[in-house]
Short mmCIF file of C-alpha atoms and ligand atoms in Angstrom, two decimals:
data_model
loop_
_atom_site.label_atom_id
_atom_site.label_comp_id
_atom_site.label_asym_id
_atom_site.label_seq_id
_atom_site.Cartn_x
_atom_site.Cartn_y
_atom_site.Cartn_z
CA MET N 187 30.30 53.16 -79.72
CA ILE N 188 32.76 50.60 -78.89
CA THR N 189 31.20 47.04 -79.48
CA GLU N 190 34.16 44.90 -78.37
CA LYS N 191 34.20 43.78 -74.72
CA GLY N 192 37.83 43.36 -74.10
CA ALA N 193 41.16 43.70 -75.95
CA SER N 194 41.29 43.21 -79.62
CA ILE N 195 44.35 44.07 -81.40
CA LYS N 196 44.08 43.73 -85.39
CA THR N 197 47.31 45.24 -86.61
CA ALA N 198 50.85 45.41 -85.80
CA LEU N 199 51.36 48.66 -83.72
CA PRO N 200 51.46 51.30 -85.15
CA GLY N 201 48.75 50.29 -87.66
CA PRO N 202 48.66 52.13 -91.01
CA LYS N 203 46.45 55.18 -90.24
CA ALA N 204 48.63 55.52 -86.80
CA GLN N 205 51.53 55.37 -88.88
CA GLU N 206 50.68 58.46 -90.99
CA LEU N 207 49.46 60.37 -87.87
CA LEU N 208 53.05 59.37 -85.98
CA ALA N 209 54.99 61.03 -88.84
CA LYS N 210 52.81 64.11 -88.57
CA ARG N 211 53.10 64.25 -85.04
CA ASP N 212 56.94 63.71 -84.95
CA GLU N 213 57.12 66.79 -87.26
CA ASN N 214 54.85 68.82 -85.39
CA ILE N 215 54.92 68.21 -81.67
CA ALA N 216 57.68 68.93 -79.18
CA ARG N 217 59.97 65.95 -78.93
CA GLY N 218 60.16 66.18 -75.29
CA ILE N 219 56.48 65.22 -74.84
CA SER N 220 56.64 61.29 -74.55
CA TYR N 221 53.94 58.76 -75.38
CA LEU N 222 53.31 55.19 -74.20
CA VAL N 223 51.10 53.69 -76.86
CA PRO N 224 52.26 54.24 -80.49
CA THR N 225 48.79 54.81 -81.77
CA PHE N 226 45.97 57.66 -81.60
CA VAL N 227 42.84 57.06 -80.16
CA GLU N 228 39.38 57.32 -81.93
CA GLU N 229 36.99 56.58 -79.17
CA ALA N 230 37.33 55.56 -75.32
CA GLN N 231 34.68 54.07 -73.25
CA GLY N 232 34.62 52.68 -69.63
CA ALA N 233 37.73 50.98 -69.17
CA LEU N 234 38.24 50.44 -73.25
CA VAL N 235 40.37 52.64 -75.67
CA LYS N 236 39.82 52.25 -79.22
CA ASP N 237 42.32 53.41 -81.80
CA VAL N 238 42.17 54.95 -85.26
CA ASP N 239 42.73 51.45 -86.95
CA GLY N 240 40.24 49.55 -84.83
CA ASN N 241 42.39 48.13 -82.18
CA VAL N 242 40.83 47.84 -78.66
CA PHE N 243 43.19 48.28 -75.42
CA ILE N 244 41.99 47.52 -72.09
CA ASP N 245 43.13 50.55 -70.05
CA PHE N 246 45.04 50.10 -66.93
CA ALA N 247 46.47 53.87 -67.14
CA GLY N 248 43.21 55.68 -67.05
CA GLY N 249 44.93 58.85 -68.89
CA ILE N 250 47.31 58.62 -65.47
CA GLY N 251 44.70 58.06 -62.91
CA VAL N 252 41.98 60.65 -64.27
CA THR N 253 39.40 58.21 -65.47
CA ASN N 254 38.23 56.83 -62.14
CA ALA N 255 34.58 56.96 -63.21
CA GLY N 256 35.48 55.40 -66.71
CA HIS N 257 36.20 57.18 -70.11
CA ALA N 258 33.44 59.60 -71.03
CA PRO N 259 30.62 58.58 -68.67
CA GLN N 260 27.56 59.39 -70.31
CA GLN N 261 26.20 61.57 -67.60
CA VAL N 262 29.18 63.54 -67.41
CA VAL N 263 29.10 63.95 -71.40
CA ASP N 264 25.40 65.02 -70.98
CA ALA N 265 26.22 67.64 -68.34
CA ILE N 266 29.03 69.06 -70.59
CA LYS N 267 26.90 69.20 -73.64
CA ALA N 268 24.19 70.70 -71.62
CA GLN N 269 26.37 73.41 -70.25
CA ALA N 270 28.29 74.24 -73.69
CA GLU N 271 24.85 74.96 -75.23
CA LYS N 272 24.37 77.62 -72.40
CA PHE N 273 27.91 79.52 -72.11
CA LEU N 274 31.44 78.44 -72.53
CA HIS N 275 33.51 81.02 -70.55
CA THR N 276 33.18 84.24 -68.73
CA CYS N 277 35.96 83.72 -66.42
CA PHE N 278 34.69 83.40 -62.74
CA MET N 279 36.64 86.40 -61.78
CA VAL N 280 34.88 88.68 -64.16
CA ALA N 281 31.30 87.17 -64.19
CA MET N 282 30.66 84.29 -61.81
CA TYR N 283 28.20 81.29 -62.41
CA GLU N 284 26.62 78.61 -59.88
CA PRO N 285 28.35 75.49 -60.87
CA ALA N 286 31.75 76.62 -59.49
CA VAL N 287 30.18 77.66 -56.29
CA GLU N 288 28.15 74.53 -56.23
CA LEU N 289 31.32 72.48 -56.56
CA ALA N 290 33.54 74.23 -54.04
CA SER N 291 30.58 73.82 -51.59
CA ARG N 292 30.88 70.00 -52.32
CA LEU N 293 34.25 69.79 -52.01
CA ASN N 294 34.53 71.69 -48.66
CA ALA N 295 31.80 69.25 -47.49
CA LEU N 296 33.50 66.16 -48.90
CA THR N 297 37.34 66.84 -47.95
CA PRO N 298 38.65 65.44 -44.57
CA GLY N 299 38.26 67.97 -41.60
CA ASP N 300 35.26 68.81 -39.73
CA TYR N 301 35.99 72.66 -39.75
CA PRO N 302 34.85 75.44 -42.06
CA LYS N 303 36.43 75.20 -45.25
CA LYS N 304 36.96 77.19 -48.45
CA THR N 305 38.23 76.24 -52.01
CA MET N 306 39.91 77.67 -54.91
CA LEU N 307 39.36 76.17 -58.41
CA ALA N 308 42.36 75.92 -61.04
CA ASN N 309 42.81 73.84 -63.92
CA SER N 310 45.88 71.20 -63.33
CA GLY N 311 47.45 69.59 -60.43
CA ALA N 312 50.67 71.71 -60.76
CA GLU N 313 48.41 74.84 -60.46
CA ALA N 314 46.72 73.56 -57.53
CA VAL N 315 50.11 72.71 -56.09
CA GLU N 316 51.65 76.11 -56.68
CA ASN N 317 48.71 77.75 -55.09
CA ALA N 318 48.75 75.57 -52.32
CA VAL N 319 51.90 76.87 -51.54
CA LYS N 320 50.92 80.51 -52.01
CA PHE N 321 47.98 80.03 -49.34
CA ALA N 322 50.13 78.37 -46.75
CA ARG N 323 52.79 81.21 -47.30
CA ARG N 324 50.48 83.85 -46.90
CA TYR N 325 48.60 82.38 -44.02
CA THR N 326 51.90 81.35 -41.97
CA GLY N 327 53.94 84.46 -43.05
CA ARG N 328 56.83 81.76 -43.70
CA THR N 329 58.34 80.74 -46.46
CA GLY N 330 60.00 77.16 -46.47
CA ILE N 331 58.51 74.27 -47.94
CA VAL N 332 59.20 70.67 -47.25
CA SER N 333 58.60 67.82 -49.36
CA PHE N 334 59.65 64.40 -49.58
CA GLU N 335 62.16 62.12 -51.67
CA CYS N 336 60.27 60.37 -54.22
CA ALA N 337 57.50 63.01 -54.69
CA PHE N 338 55.93 64.17 -57.69
CA HIS N 339 53.70 67.34 -57.63
CA GLY N 340 54.08 68.57 -61.08
CA ARG N 341 56.19 70.15 -63.74
CA THR N 342 55.88 73.77 -63.21
CA LEU N 343 58.79 75.57 -61.54
CA LEU N 344 57.64 75.54 -58.02
CA ALA N 345 55.81 72.17 -58.49
CA MET N 346 59.09 70.70 -60.01
CA SER N 347 61.10 72.05 -57.12
CA LEU N 348 59.13 70.08 -54.73
CA THR N 349 59.28 67.25 -57.08
CA SER N 350 62.17 64.60 -56.69
CA LYS N 351 63.09 62.78 -59.55
CA VAL N 352 66.08 64.05 -61.38
CA LYS N 353 65.42 62.43 -64.88
CA PRO N 354 63.47 63.25 -66.72
CA TYR N 355 61.52 65.85 -64.41
CA LYS N 356 64.45 68.12 -63.25
CA TYR N 357 67.47 67.68 -65.12
CA LYS N 358 68.88 70.71 -66.55
CA PHE N 359 65.87 72.76 -65.81
CA GLY N 360 67.32 74.48 -62.53
CA PRO N 361 67.73 76.47 -60.91
CA PHE N 362 64.86 75.64 -58.66
CA ALA N 363 62.78 77.57 -56.54
CA PRO N 364 64.36 78.73 -53.35
CA ASP N 365 63.33 77.75 -49.78
CA THR N 366 62.21 74.25 -50.89
CA TYR N 367 63.63 71.36 -49.13
CA LYS N 368 63.50 67.23 -49.22
CA VAL N 369 63.37 65.00 -46.59
CA PRO N 370 63.51 61.19 -46.85
CA SER N 371 60.62 59.22 -48.06
CA PRO N 372 59.11 56.61 -45.84
CA TYR N 373 60.02 54.07 -48.75
CA CYS N 374 60.14 51.05 -46.65
CA TYR N 375 61.09 48.35 -49.25
CA ARG N 376 64.42 50.82 -49.79
CA CYS N 377 64.66 52.32 -46.33
CA SER N 378 67.11 55.05 -46.30
CA PHE N 379 68.03 53.97 -42.64
CA GLY N 380 68.47 49.97 -43.32
CA GLN N 381 65.36 49.07 -41.14
CA SER N 382 62.34 47.06 -42.05
CA TYR N 383 58.87 47.89 -41.48
CA PRO N 384 56.69 47.01 -39.36
CA GLY N 385 58.75 47.14 -36.30
CA CYS N 386 61.46 50.03 -37.48
CA SER N 387 61.82 52.99 -35.28
CA LEU N 388 60.45 55.47 -38.03
CA GLN N 389 63.80 57.02 -38.22
CA CYS N 390 62.61 58.96 -41.21
CA LEU N 391 60.18 60.79 -39.14
CA LYS N 392 62.94 61.56 -36.66
CA GLN N 393 65.14 62.96 -39.48
CA ILE N 394 62.81 65.72 -40.16
CA GLU N 395 63.61 66.87 -36.40
CA ARG N 396 67.45 66.53 -37.30
CA PHE N 397 66.47 68.43 -40.50
CA PHE N 398 65.12 71.24 -38.16
CA VAL N 399 68.57 71.39 -36.71
CA THR N 400 71.10 70.94 -39.42
CA GLU N 401 68.95 72.61 -42.27
CA CYS N 402 66.16 74.84 -41.39
CA PRO N 403 64.54 75.90 -38.12
CA PRO N 404 60.90 74.92 -38.10
CA ASP N 405 59.69 78.56 -37.55
CA THR N 406 60.48 79.36 -41.10
CA ILE N 407 58.43 76.33 -42.58
CA ALA N 408 55.13 77.17 -44.01
CA ALA N 409 54.30 73.63 -44.85
CA PHE N 410 54.82 70.16 -45.40
CA ILE N 411 53.63 68.76 -48.51
CA ILE N 412 52.89 64.96 -49.10
CA GLU N 413 51.16 62.57 -51.26
CA PRO N 414 49.18 60.27 -48.83
CA VAL N 415 50.62 57.45 -51.22
CA GLN N 416 53.50 58.45 -53.38
CA GLY N 417 52.36 57.97 -56.85
CA GLU N 418 55.02 58.51 -59.81
CA GLY N 419 57.61 58.01 -57.20
CA GLY N 420 56.22 54.28 -57.26
CA PHE N 421 53.18 53.78 -55.32
CA ILE N 422 54.96 54.29 -51.94
CA VAL N 423 52.66 53.85 -49.06
CA PRO N 424 53.97 55.70 -45.81
CA PRO N 425 53.05 53.82 -42.78
CA PRO N 426 49.94 55.27 -40.98
CA GLU N 427 52.18 56.20 -37.86
CA PHE N 428 54.54 58.36 -40.17
CA LEU N 429 51.79 60.28 -41.48
CA ARG N 430 50.08 60.78 -37.74
CA GLY N 431 53.85 61.69 -36.70
CA LEU N 432 54.22 63.89 -39.24
CA LYS N 433 50.93 65.61 -38.59
CA GLU N 434 51.63 65.98 -34.88
CA LEU N 435 55.35 67.52 -35.83
CA ALA N 436 53.55 69.94 -38.04
CA GLU N 437 51.07 70.92 -35.39
CA SER N 438 53.91 71.50 -32.79
CA HIS N 439 55.73 73.65 -34.86
CA GLY N 440 52.91 75.59 -36.39
CA ILE N 441 53.49 74.28 -39.78
CA LEU N 442 50.68 73.48 -42.27
CA PHE N 443 50.05 69.77 -43.78
CA ILE N 444 49.09 69.78 -47.21
CA ALA N 445 47.89 66.23 -48.45
CA ASP N 446 48.49 66.31 -52.37
CA GLU N 447 45.60 64.16 -53.25
CA ILE N 448 45.70 64.63 -57.04
CA GLN N 449 46.69 60.83 -57.93
CA THR N 450 45.11 59.14 -54.73
CA GLY N 451 41.74 60.89 -54.50
CA PHE N 452 38.42 60.24 -55.56
CA TYR N 453 38.25 56.56 -54.33
CA ARG N 454 41.23 55.34 -56.15
CA THR N 455 42.69 53.94 -52.75
CA GLY N 456 39.25 52.53 -51.58
CA SER N 457 38.22 55.89 -49.88
CA LEU N 458 37.14 59.31 -51.17
CA PHE N 459 40.56 60.26 -50.07
CA SER N 460 43.61 58.30 -49.11
CA ILE N 461 44.60 60.65 -46.00
CA SER N 462 41.40 59.50 -44.46
CA GLN N 463 42.90 56.09 -43.89
CA SER N 464 45.60 57.44 -41.57
CA GLY N 465 43.18 59.39 -39.34
CA VAL N 466 45.21 62.48 -40.40
CA VAL N 467 43.10 65.94 -40.72
CA PRO N 468 45.06 67.85 -43.24
CA ASP N 469 45.20 71.76 -43.26
CA ILE N 470 44.90 72.01 -47.28
CA VAL N 471 43.86 69.25 -49.84
CA THR N 472 45.16 69.43 -53.39
CA THR N 473 42.94 67.41 -56.07
CA ALA N 474 42.92 67.38 -59.83
CA LYS N 475 42.84 64.25 -62.21
CA SER N 476 39.80 62.02 -61.63
CA LEU N 477 37.70 64.74 -60.16
CA ALA N 478 36.46 66.01 -63.31
CA SER N 479 36.65 63.01 -65.66
CA GLY N 480 39.00 64.41 -68.05
CA MET N 481 38.17 67.90 -68.22
CA PRO N 482 40.96 70.15 -67.09
CA LEU N 483 39.96 71.06 -63.13
CA SER N 484 41.93 71.24 -60.03
CA ALA N 485 40.93 72.48 -56.50
CA ILE N 486 42.70 73.79 -53.20
CA THR N 487 40.55 73.20 -50.38
CA GLY N 488 41.65 74.07 -46.79
CA ARG N 489 40.64 75.53 -43.54
CA ALA N 490 38.51 78.90 -44.14
CA GLU N 491 41.12 80.99 -42.57
CA ILE N 492 44.03 79.74 -44.44
CA MET N 493 42.14 80.06 -47.82
CA ASP N 494 40.97 83.48 -46.76
CA ALA N 495 44.67 84.87 -45.92
CA PRO N 496 45.40 86.38 -49.70
CA ASP N 497 43.27 89.52 -50.54
CA LYS N 498 41.07 89.93 -53.58
CA GLY N 499 42.97 89.60 -56.88
CA GLU N 500 46.28 87.90 -55.11
CA VAL N 501 45.34 84.43 -56.22
CA GLY N 502 43.15 83.28 -59.48
CA GLY N 503 43.49 82.73 -63.00
CA THR N 504 41.73 83.16 -66.27
CA TYR N 505 40.44 79.60 -66.74
CA GLY N 506 40.45 78.17 -63.26
CA GLY N 507 37.05 76.38 -62.55
CA ASN N 508 35.55 76.81 -65.98
CA PRO N 509 32.00 75.86 -66.37
CA LEU N 510 32.45 72.89 -68.49
CA SER N 511 34.78 71.66 -65.98
CA CYS N 512 32.76 72.25 -63.08
CA VAL N 513 29.55 70.41 -64.39
CA ALA N 514 31.64 67.53 -65.20
CA ALA N 515 32.92 67.44 -61.77
CA LEU N 516 29.75 67.76 -60.08
CA LYS N 517 28.39 65.05 -62.22
CA THR N 518 31.40 62.73 -61.62
CA LEU N 519 31.17 63.16 -57.66
CA GLU N 520 27.49 62.23 -58.16
CA ILE N 521 28.05 58.97 -59.95
CA MET N 522 30.82 57.99 -57.75
CA GLN N 523 28.70 58.59 -54.48
CA GLU N 524 25.76 56.89 -55.71
CA THR N 525 27.24 53.83 -57.27
CA GLY N 526 29.32 52.37 -54.56
CA PHE N 527 32.85 53.20 -55.75
CA ALA N 528 34.39 52.90 -52.57
CA GLU N 529 33.50 48.93 -52.70
CA ARG N 530 34.37 48.47 -56.15
CA ALA N 531 37.60 50.04 -55.52
CA ALA N 532 38.30 47.73 -52.84
CA GLU N 533 36.93 44.68 -54.75
CA ILE N 534 39.37 45.60 -57.80
CA GLY N 535 42.30 46.11 -55.20
CA GLU N 536 41.80 42.73 -53.59
CA ARG N 537 41.43 40.91 -56.87
CA THR N 538 44.61 42.86 -58.10
CA ARG N 539 46.72 42.27 -55.11
CA ALA N 540 45.84 38.75 -54.92
CA ARG N 541 47.10 38.23 -58.53
CA PHE N 542 50.26 40.28 -58.09
CA LEU N 543 51.19 38.09 -54.61
CA SER N 544 50.45 35.05 -56.68
CA MET N 545 52.85 36.50 -59.39
CA GLN N 546 55.05 37.22 -57.10
CA GLU N 547 55.63 33.48 -56.15
CA LYS N 548 56.27 32.59 -59.73
CA TYR N 549 58.38 35.41 -60.95
CA PRO N 550 61.49 36.31 -59.00
CA ILE N 551 61.87 39.73 -60.67
CA ILE N 552 59.00 40.71 -58.70
CA GLY N 553 60.50 42.28 -55.55
CA ASP N 554 57.52 44.13 -54.00
CA VAL N 555 53.91 44.21 -54.10
CA ARG N 556 52.59 47.32 -52.53
CA GLY N 557 49.60 49.79 -52.77
CA GLN N 558 46.27 50.84 -51.27
CA GLY N 559 42.88 49.88 -52.45
CA ALA N 560 42.89 49.96 -56.46
CA MET N 561 46.17 51.95 -56.44
CA LEU N 562 48.49 48.86 -56.67
CA ALA N 563 52.10 48.22 -57.76
CA MET N 564 54.95 45.74 -58.36
CA GLU N 565 58.39 46.82 -57.98
CA MET N 566 60.86 44.82 -60.33
CA VAL N 567 64.25 43.83 -59.57
CA LYS N 568 67.25 41.88 -61.09
CA ASP N 569 67.78 40.14 -57.50
CA ARG N 570 65.61 40.14 -54.51
CA VAL N 571 68.48 40.18 -52.04
CA THR N 572 70.58 43.11 -53.69
CA LYS N 573 67.32 44.90 -54.96
CA GLU N 574 69.10 46.10 -58.22
CA PRO N 575 66.13 47.92 -59.96
CA LEU N 576 64.93 46.33 -63.19
CA PRO N 577 63.45 49.03 -65.56
CA VAL N 578 60.20 47.73 -66.80
CA LYS N 579 59.75 49.48 -70.25
CA ASP N 580 60.11 45.90 -72.06
CA ILE N 581 57.17 44.55 -69.94
CA VAL N 582 55.04 47.70 -70.65
CA ALA N 583 55.65 47.67 -74.53
CA TYR N 584 54.71 43.93 -74.51
CA ALA N 585 51.57 44.55 -72.61
CA VAL N 586 50.75 47.41 -75.00
CA ASN N 587 51.34 45.35 -78.13
CA LYS N 588 49.15 42.59 -76.61
CA GLY N 589 46.06 45.34 -75.85
CA LEU N 590 46.74 46.37 -72.44
CA ILE N 591 47.92 50.10 -71.62
CA LEU N 592 50.22 50.06 -68.72
CA LEU N 593 52.02 52.49 -66.98
CA SER N 594 55.52 52.46 -65.36
CA ALA N 595 56.62 54.48 -62.19
CA GLY N 596 59.24 54.67 -59.39
CA ILE N 597 62.52 56.70 -59.17
CA TYR N 598 64.26 53.91 -60.86
CA SER N 599 61.38 53.42 -63.59
CA ASN N 600 61.17 49.78 -62.51
CA VAL N 601 57.45 49.77 -60.95
CA ILE N 602 54.58 48.46 -63.03
CA ARG N 603 51.44 50.71 -61.34
CA VAL N 604 47.89 50.09 -62.22
CA LEU N 605 45.17 52.77 -62.18
CA MET N 606 42.35 51.03 -64.17
CA PRO N 607 38.80 53.06 -64.31
CA LEU N 608 36.95 51.71 -61.37
CA VAL N 609 34.05 50.74 -63.97
CA ILE N 610 36.25 47.99 -65.45
CA THR N 611 34.31 44.98 -65.74
CA ASP N 612 35.45 41.73 -64.08
CA GLU N 613 36.22 40.07 -67.19
CA GLN N 614 38.19 43.19 -68.36
CA LEU N 615 40.22 43.29 -65.04
CA GLU N 616 40.85 39.45 -65.54
CA GLU N 617 41.94 39.73 -68.99
CA GLY N 618 44.23 42.76 -68.12
CA LEU N 619 45.54 41.05 -65.36
CA SER N 620 46.26 37.95 -67.70
CA ILE N 621 48.24 39.98 -70.44
CA LEU N 622 50.29 41.68 -67.64
CA GLU N 623 51.38 38.32 -66.16
CA GLU N 624 52.14 37.19 -70.02
CA ALA N 625 54.41 40.64 -70.35
CA VAL N 626 56.10 39.71 -66.78
CA ARG N 627 56.51 35.93 -67.91
CA SER N 628 57.99 36.88 -71.49
CA CYS N 629 60.58 39.37 -69.22
CA CYS N 630 61.51 36.23 -67.24
CA GLU N 631 62.27 34.23 -70.05
CA VAL N 632 64.75 36.54 -72.17
C1 PLP J 155 50.56 63.83 -56.70
C2 PLP J 155 50.47 64.59 -57.82
N1 PLP J 155 50.62 65.79 -57.73
C3 PLP J 155 50.46 66.89 -58.79
C4 PLP J 155 50.78 66.32 -60.16
C5 PLP J 155 50.63 67.24 -61.38
O1 PLP J 155 49.30 67.23 -62.01
P1 PLP J 155 49.22 67.80 -63.50
O2 PLP J 155 49.85 67.02 -64.37
O3 PLP J 155 47.82 68.00 -63.71
O4 PLP J 155 50.19 69.36 -63.64
C6 PLP J 155 50.34 64.88 -60.22
C7 PLP J 155 50.39 64.25 -61.74
O5 PLP J 155 50.71 63.26 -62.13
C8 PLP J 155 50.37 64.10 -59.18
O6 PLP J 155 50.41 62.65 -59.53
#
C-alpha cells in the first residue's frame, strides 16, 4: 500500500537497493533492453510508483500507455486472482473458455462500425499488427501494405518493416519484409511539402495517388495501416480531413483501412477510440496496451467477412487471449465505461494542454504543443524558426530525478509526451506538471 499522495524522492537515484539490482541487471539482461528510470519498482497504484528504496514517483508514462485505468486497479486484481484460482491456461485453440468469447463480443460491440464484426485475441501489439496484415492479405488476395512515415507498429519483422524510425528500431535489423511501403506522414509541424495547416492542399494525401503511379498499383495493395494519432513518432495528429480522404481513397481502390489503436485506444484521446473523432469507420482495428491494465493482451477486431477469411488453424497462437488477461480486460472495460473515463480524459487533456501552452509562451524551446484528449506532447527545438530538433533526454532525466516518470518520443527524440493514468488525482497532475515545467526551465537555463 502506497501511503504517499504524491512524489517523494528520498535517495539519490539509483538508491542503495536499486544499485545492487542494477549491477545484477547489467550482468544478466541483454544490453539492448533500455530503461528510463534507474531503479526497480516495489509497488504501483493509481498514478504512483514506489521503488525498492522507498522513492515515490508520479507516473506520466503509464508503462507506455498501458495503465489508463491506473496501476493495479483493485477490481482487476481481484478478477485475476479469482481466475487464477480456477485455471491459468488451457490454450483457447485446445480447450475454450468463456471470458475470451465474452471479451471478443464486447470488442465487437465497442469498436467503431455498425456492421457484424469478429475478433482474434493475441498477446502483444506487434502480434496484433502482424495478424491484421494476415487477415487483410487473405481477404483481399493482395500483398502490399502501406504505412506512414513516423509510424510505429512494433518490433517483430513485419511490424518493424511497417515502422518508420531508423534508430533505434530498424538500424541493421534488415532485410525487411517485402511488399511494405511508406508514404509521407501528415506531420503538419514539419510538413514534407512546406505547407501549413489549416489551409493546406493536403499534399500528403495527394502523394498517395502519386505513389500509385510511381511505386505500386493500387490493385496490389491490401491495406493502409495508420495510427489515428502517431504515438512513438511524436503524437502527430493527422487532420481529420486527411483520415477521411484516406478512407475514401481506400474504398475507391478496394484497400482495407486498418486503424492501429494500440496506443490511442481506451479513452486516451478522450473517446474510446481515437479514429471515431474523424468519423472514419475502419475495416480492422488493432488494440492492446490499456485493454487489460498491464496483462499481456491484444486484439484484432474487424468486419466479420475479413476476419473469417483465413481457414481454421491458419491464425492463432498458444497464449493468445489467455484467461487471466481476458478477465482483466473485461473488468478494465467495465471500470472505464462505468466511471466516466471519457470526461476525465478530456479534463486531464484540457488542463495539460493549457499548461503546455502557457509554458510555450515562456520557454522558446517549445516549438509545438499538440495532441488529442489526454495524449499530449511538446516538440522541443533549438530555434523556433529553423525548427532544429532539441533532444529531450536531459529534460526527462531531470524530471525522473525529481520524482516524475516522463517519456520522450518523436523521430528526432525531441518530443515530451504524457500518458498518465486517467485515474490521476488533480493534485498529482498539478504536481507532475510543475516538475515537468521545472525540468523544461532547467534546460533553458543551461
Ligand atoms: C501504435 C502502436 N502499435 C504497435 C505497438 C507495438 O506494441 P507491443 O510493444 O505491445 O508489441 C505499439 C507500442 O508502442 C504502438 O504504440
